[in-house]
Amino acid sequence: QDSRLFNAEARFEWYFARDQRFSVSGFFKKIDNPIETFITLNSDNFVTSFANAPKANLYGAEAEVQKYFDMADWSDGAFFATRRVIAIANYTFTKSKLKVGADDTVSVFGASSTLATDYFRSGASLTGQSDHLVNLQFGLEDTEKLSQQTLILSYASKRVTSRGLANQDQPDVYEHPGVNLDFVVRQGVDILDRQFDVKLEARNLLGNKYKETQTNGTNMVIYNQYRYGTTFNFSIATTF
């Protein structure tokens, strides 16, 4: 079933200079029938499936600041005259909790039990939800033409990817996203009186590993483990 959400948010924004801002917000979400991923053991094979948990609450806060620094103030060189440094920082804290009562029911394909407590633990965090998210951007840009070079650093704390069955005392499966670093370049190029947008992306410069684990504090099961390679994407676009 589709989930139904009630959302409430309060936000303060301060634009202290042109294109520069500071904002802080708090938010709350009440979710009916949140869609959760869970795993079952079928003939010695783990199977991933989906079901609606009864309810969930989610709340948190976010802060962001965007600031420019004119490079013309640092040097009289022609290269710096129209360029500026951009710095953007964003932090989001989120807490989520499933709400499962003793009499709540759930519909799971091919399962005989309809008790929600057999599948979900009250108070557990939602799947796919990290408590902490951090995004940092540092870059150079030209104020008179398209020319941008940006480093993007992001961090996400561990999060549940699949729910272990409560009636079998299975721990949840966690992913550890960690830190990721990207580099993006955009450059405007004039060819035959037409401007082209040339874009180069270098993703996952740190070569992050993907790892999903399930542990009870003594033993650990590794579901997926592999290392991402750095990828490069190149594109050219224009408007006709």
PDB file of N, CA and C in Angstrom, residues 184-228:
ATOM      1  N   VAL A 184      33.803  17.880  -9.987  1.00  0.00           N
ATOM      2  CA  VAL A 184      33.005  18.216 -11.164  1.00  0.00           C
ATOM      3  C   VAL A 184      33.539  19.507 -11.777  1.00  0.00           C
ATOM      4  N   VAL A 185      33.733  19.484 -13.103  1.00  0.00           N
ATOM      5  CA  VAL A 185      34.196  20.654 -13.846  1.00  0.00           C
ATOM      6  C   VAL A 185      33.170  20.971 -14.920  1.00  0.00           C
ATOM      7  N   ARG A 186      32.758  22.248 -15.009  1.00  0.00           N
ATOM      8  CA  ARG A 186      31.903  22.733 -16.094  1.00  0.00           C
ATOM      9  C   ARG A 186      32.590  23.920 -16.745  1.00  0.00           C
ATOM     10  N   GLN A 187      32.635  23.904 -18.063  1.00  0.00           N
ATOM     11  CA  GLN A 187      33.327  24.961 -18.780  1.00  0.00           C
ATOM     12  C   GLN A 187      32.542  25.321 -20.042  1.00  0.00           C
ATOM     13  N   GLY A 188      32.285  26.599 -20.223  1.00  0.00           N
ATOM     14  CA  GLY A 188      31.641  27.071 -21.442  1.00  0.00           C
ATOM     15  C   GLY A 188      32.676  27.277 -22.533  1.00  0.00           C
ATOM     16  N   VAL A 189      32.386  26.762 -23.725  1.00  0.00           N
ATOM     17  CA  VAL A 189      33.306  26.867 -24.863  1.00  0.00           C
ATOM     18  C   VAL A 189      32.539  27.415 -26.057  1.00  0.00           C
ATOM     19  N   ASP A 190      33.062  28.465 -26.702  1.00  0.00           N
ATOM     20  CA  ASP A 190      32.429  29.060 -27.876  1.00  0.00           C
ATOM     21  C   ASP A 190      32.999  28.446 -29.147  1.00  0.00           C
ATOM     22  N   ILE A 191      32.121  27.847 -29.940  1.00  0.00           N
ATOM     23  CA  ILE A 191      32.500  27.239 -31.216  1.00  0.00           C
ATOM     24  C   ILE A 191      31.500  27.689 -32.270  1.00  0.00           C
ATOM     25  N   LEU A 192      32.004  28.373 -33.300  1.00  0.00           N
ATOM     26  CA  LEU A 192      31.157  28.841 -34.400  1.00  0.00           C
ATOM     27  C   LEU A 192      29.983  29.668 -33.877  1.00  0.00           C
ATOM     28  N   ASP A 193      30.293  30.610 -33.027  1.00  0.00           N
ATOM     29  CA  ASP A 193      29.306  31.537 -32.467  1.00  0.00           C
ATOM     30  C   ASP A 193      28.223  30.851 -31.636  1.00  0.00           C
ATOM     31  N   ARG A 194      28.503  29.672 -31.168  1.00  0.00           N
ATOM     32  CA  ARG A 194      27.562  28.968 -30.303  1.00  0.00           C
ATOM     33  C   ARG A 194      28.294  28.496 -29.047  1.00  0.00           C
ATOM     34  N   GLN A 195      27.645  28.632 -27.873  1.00  0.00           N
ATOM     35  CA  GLN A 195      28.295  28.202 -26.638  1.00  0.00           C
ATOM     36  C   GLN A 195      27.942  26.757 -26.319  1.00  0.00           C
ATOM     37  N   PHE A 196      28.960  25.985 -25.992  1.00  0.00           N
ATOM     38  CA  PHE A 196      28.796  24.594 -25.569  1.00  0.00           C
ATOM     39  C   PHE A 196      29.174  24.477 -24.105  1.00  0.00           C
ATOM     40  N   ASP A 197      28.411  23.651 -23.405  1.00  0.00           N
ATOM     41  CA  ASP A 197      28.654  23.369 -21.984  1.00  0.00           C
ATOM     42  C   ASP A 197      29.400  22.039 -21.899  1.00  0.00           C
ATOM     43  N   VAL A 198      30.669  22.109 -21.560  1.00  0.00           N
ATOM     44  CA  VAL A 198      31.505  20.911 -21.433  1.00  0.00           C
ATOM     45  C   VAL A 198      31.579  20.538 -19.951  1.00  0.00           C
ATOM     46  N   LYS A 199      31.245  19.286 -19.649  1.00  0.00           N
ATOM     47  CA  LYS A 199      31.176  18.852 -18.259  1.00  0.00           C
ATOM     48  C   LYS A 199      31.980  17.572 -18.063  1.00  0.00           C
ATOM     49  N   LEU A 200      32.826  17.567 -17.045  1.00  0.00           N
ATOM     50  CA  LEU A 200      33.614  16.394 -16.670  1.00  0.00           C
ATOM     51  C   LEU A 200      33.343  16.079 -15.214  1.00  0.00           C
ATOM     52  N   GLU A 201      32.966  14.819 -14.929  1.00  0.00           N
ATOM     53  CA  GLU A 201      32.691  14.383 -13.568  1.00  0.00           C
ATOM     54  C   GLU A 201      33.631  13.236 -13.197  1.00  0.00           C
ATOM     55  N   ALA A 202      34.280  13.361 -12.067  1.00  0.00           N
ATOM     56  CA  ALA A 202      35.086  12.275 -11.506  1.00  0.00           C
ATOM     57  C   ALA A 202      34.436  11.879 -10.180  1.00  0.00           C
ATOM     58  N   ARG A 203      33.816  10.699 -10.157  1.00  0.00           N
ATOM     59  CA  ARG A 203      33.027  10.271  -9.008  1.00  0.00           C
ATOM     60  C   ARG A 203      33.770   9.223  -8.189  1.00  0.00           C
ATOM     61  N   ASN A 204      33.597   9.294  -6.873  1.00  0.00           N
ATOM     62  CA  ASN A 204      34.178   8.330  -5.930  1.00  0.00           C
ATOM     63  C   ASN A 204      35.701   8.295  -6.033  1.00  0.00           C
ATOM     64  N   LEU A 205      36.321   9.432  -5.821  1.00  0.00           N
ATOM     65  CA  LEU A 205      37.777   9.524  -5.899  1.00  0.00           C
ATOM     66  C   LEU A 205      38.474   8.738  -4.792  1.00  0.00           C
ATOM     67  N   LEU A 206      37.786   8.474  -3.694  1.00  0.00           N
ATOM     68  CA  LEU A 206      38.388   7.733  -2.581  1.00  0.00           C
ATOM     69  C   LEU A 206      38.242   6.221  -2.726  1.00  0.00           C
ATOM     70  N   GLY A 207      37.528   5.767  -3.769  1.00  0.00           N
ATOM     71  CA  GLY A 207      37.379   4.325  -3.988  1.00  0.00           C
ATOM     72  C   GLY A 207      36.661   3.627  -2.849  1.00  0.00           C
ATOM     73  N   ASN A 208      35.505   4.140  -2.446  1.00  0.00           N
ATOM     74  CA  ASN A 208      34.770   3.583  -1.305  1.00  0.00           C
ATOM     75  C   ASN A 208      34.382   2.130  -1.508  1.00  0.00           C
ATOM     76  N   LYS A 209      34.290   1.411  -0.401  1.00  0.00           N
ATOM     77  CA  LYS A 209      33.786   0.047  -0.400  1.00  0.00           C
ATOM     78  C   LYS A 209      32.307   0.059  -0.026  1.00  0.00           C
ATOM     79  N   TYR A 210      31.552  -0.836  -0.651  1.00  0.00           N
ATOM     80  CA  TYR A 210      30.165  -1.046  -0.240  1.00  0.00           C
ATOM     81  C   TYR A 210      30.126  -2.319   0.595  1.00  0.00           C
ATOM     82  N   LYS A 211      29.467  -2.226   1.761  1.00  0.00           N
ATOM     83  CA  LYS A 211      29.454  -3.367   2.665  1.00  0.00           C
ATOM     84  C   LYS A 211      28.141  -3.393   3.432  1.00  0.00           C
ATOM     85  N   GLU A 212      27.455  -4.535   3.399  1.00  0.00           N
ATOM     86  CA  GLU A 212      26.259  -4.763   4.184  1.00  0.00           C
ATOM     87  C   GLU A 212      26.542  -5.887   5.166  1.00  0.00           C
ATOM     88  N   THR A 213      26.271  -5.653   6.451  1.00  0.00           N
ATOM     89  CA  THR A 213      26.566  -6.645   7.478  1.00  0.00           C
ATOM     90  C   THR A 213      25.383  -6.825   8.408  1.00  0.00           C
ATOM     91  N   GLN A 214      25.329  -8.018   8.992  1.00  0.00           N
ATOM     92  CA  GLN A 214      24.335  -8.351  10.011  1.00  0.00           C
ATOM     93  C   GLN A 214      25.091  -8.975  11.173  1.00  0.00           C
ATOM     94  N   THR A 215      24.953  -8.393  12.358  1.00  0.00           N
ATOM     95  CA  THR A 215      25.721  -8.893  13.495  1.00  0.00           C
ATOM     96  C   THR A 215      24.869  -8.864  14.760  1.00  0.00           C
ATOM     97  N   ASN A 216      25.114  -9.847  15.626  1.00  0.00           N
ATOM     98  CA  ASN A 216      24.460  -9.878  16.934  1.00  0.00           C
ATOM     99  C   ASN A 216      25.420  -9.490  18.048  1.00  0.00           C
ATOM    100  N   GLY A 217      26.567  -8.920  17.677  1.00  0.00           N
ATOM    101  CA  GLY A 217      27.577  -8.529  18.644  1.00  0.00           C
ATOM    102  C   GLY A 217      28.662  -9.565  18.831  1.00  0.00           C
ATOM    103  N   THR A 218      28.378 -10.811  18.438  1.00  0.00           N
ATOM    104  CA  THR A 218      29.358 -11.892  18.540  1.00  0.00           C
ATOM    105  C   THR A 218      29.740 -12.420  17.157  1.00  0.00           C
ATOM    106  N   ASN A 219      28.752 -12.725  16.364  1.00  0.00           N
ATOM    107  CA  ASN A 219      28.983 -13.228  15.013  1.00  0.00           C
ATOM    108  C   ASN A 219      28.500 -12.204  13.988  1.00  0.00           C
ATOM    109  N   MET A 220      29.108 -12.278  12.788  1.00  0.00           N
ATOM    110  CA  MET A 220      28.775 -11.335  11.735  1.00  0.00           C
ATOM    111  C   MET A 220      28.577 -12.076  10.420  1.00  0.00           C
ATOM    112  N   VAL A 221      27.542 -11.659   9.676  1.00  0.00           N
ATOM    113  CA  VAL A 221      27.296 -12.154   8.331  1.00  0.00           C
ATOM    114  C   VAL A 221      27.473 -10.988   7.374  1.00  0.00           C
ATOM    115  N   ILE A 222      28.284 -11.172   6.330  1.00  0.00           N
ATOM    116  CA  ILE A 222      28.489 -10.148   5.308  1.00  0.00           C
ATOM    117  C   ILE A 222      27.644 -10.515   4.089  1.00  0.00           C
ATOM    118  N   TYR A 223      26.681  -9.669   3.741  1.00  0.00           N
ATOM    119  CA  TYR A 223      25.789  -9.950   2.629  1.00  0.00           C
ATOM    120  C   TYR A 223      26.392  -9.493   1.302  1.00  0.00           C
ATOM    121  N   ASN A 224      26.873  -8.264   1.279  1.00  0.00           N
ATOM    122  CA  ASN A 224      27.474  -7.716   0.066  1.00  0.00           C
ATOM    123  C   ASN A 224      28.727  -6.956   0.449  1.00  0.00           C
ATOM    124  N   GLN A 225      29.764  -7.139  -0.333  1.00  0.00           N
ATOM    125  CA  GLN A 225      31.000  -6.400  -0.087  1.00  0.00           C
ATOM    126  C   GLN A 225      31.763  -6.281  -1.401  1.00  0.00           C
ATOM    127  N   TYR A 226      31.937  -5.062  -1.838  1.00  0.00           N
ATOM    128  CA  TYR A 226      32.731  -4.826  -3.037  1.00  0.00           C
ATOM    129  C   TYR A 226      33.192  -3.375  -3.029  1.00  0.00           C
ATOM    130  N   ARG A 227      34.202  -3.096  -3.823  1.00  0.00           N
ATOM    131  CA  ARG A 227      34.773  -1.747  -3.861  1.00  0.00           C
ATOM    132  C   ARG A 227      34.337  -1.052  -5.145  1.00  0.00           C
ATOM    133  N   TYR A 228      33.803   0.161  -4.969  1.00  0.00           N
ATOM    134  CA  TYR A 228      33.477   0.968  -6.130  1.00  0.00           C
ATOM    135  C   TYR A 228      34.766   1.497  -6.762  1.00  0.00           C
TER     136      TYR A 228
END
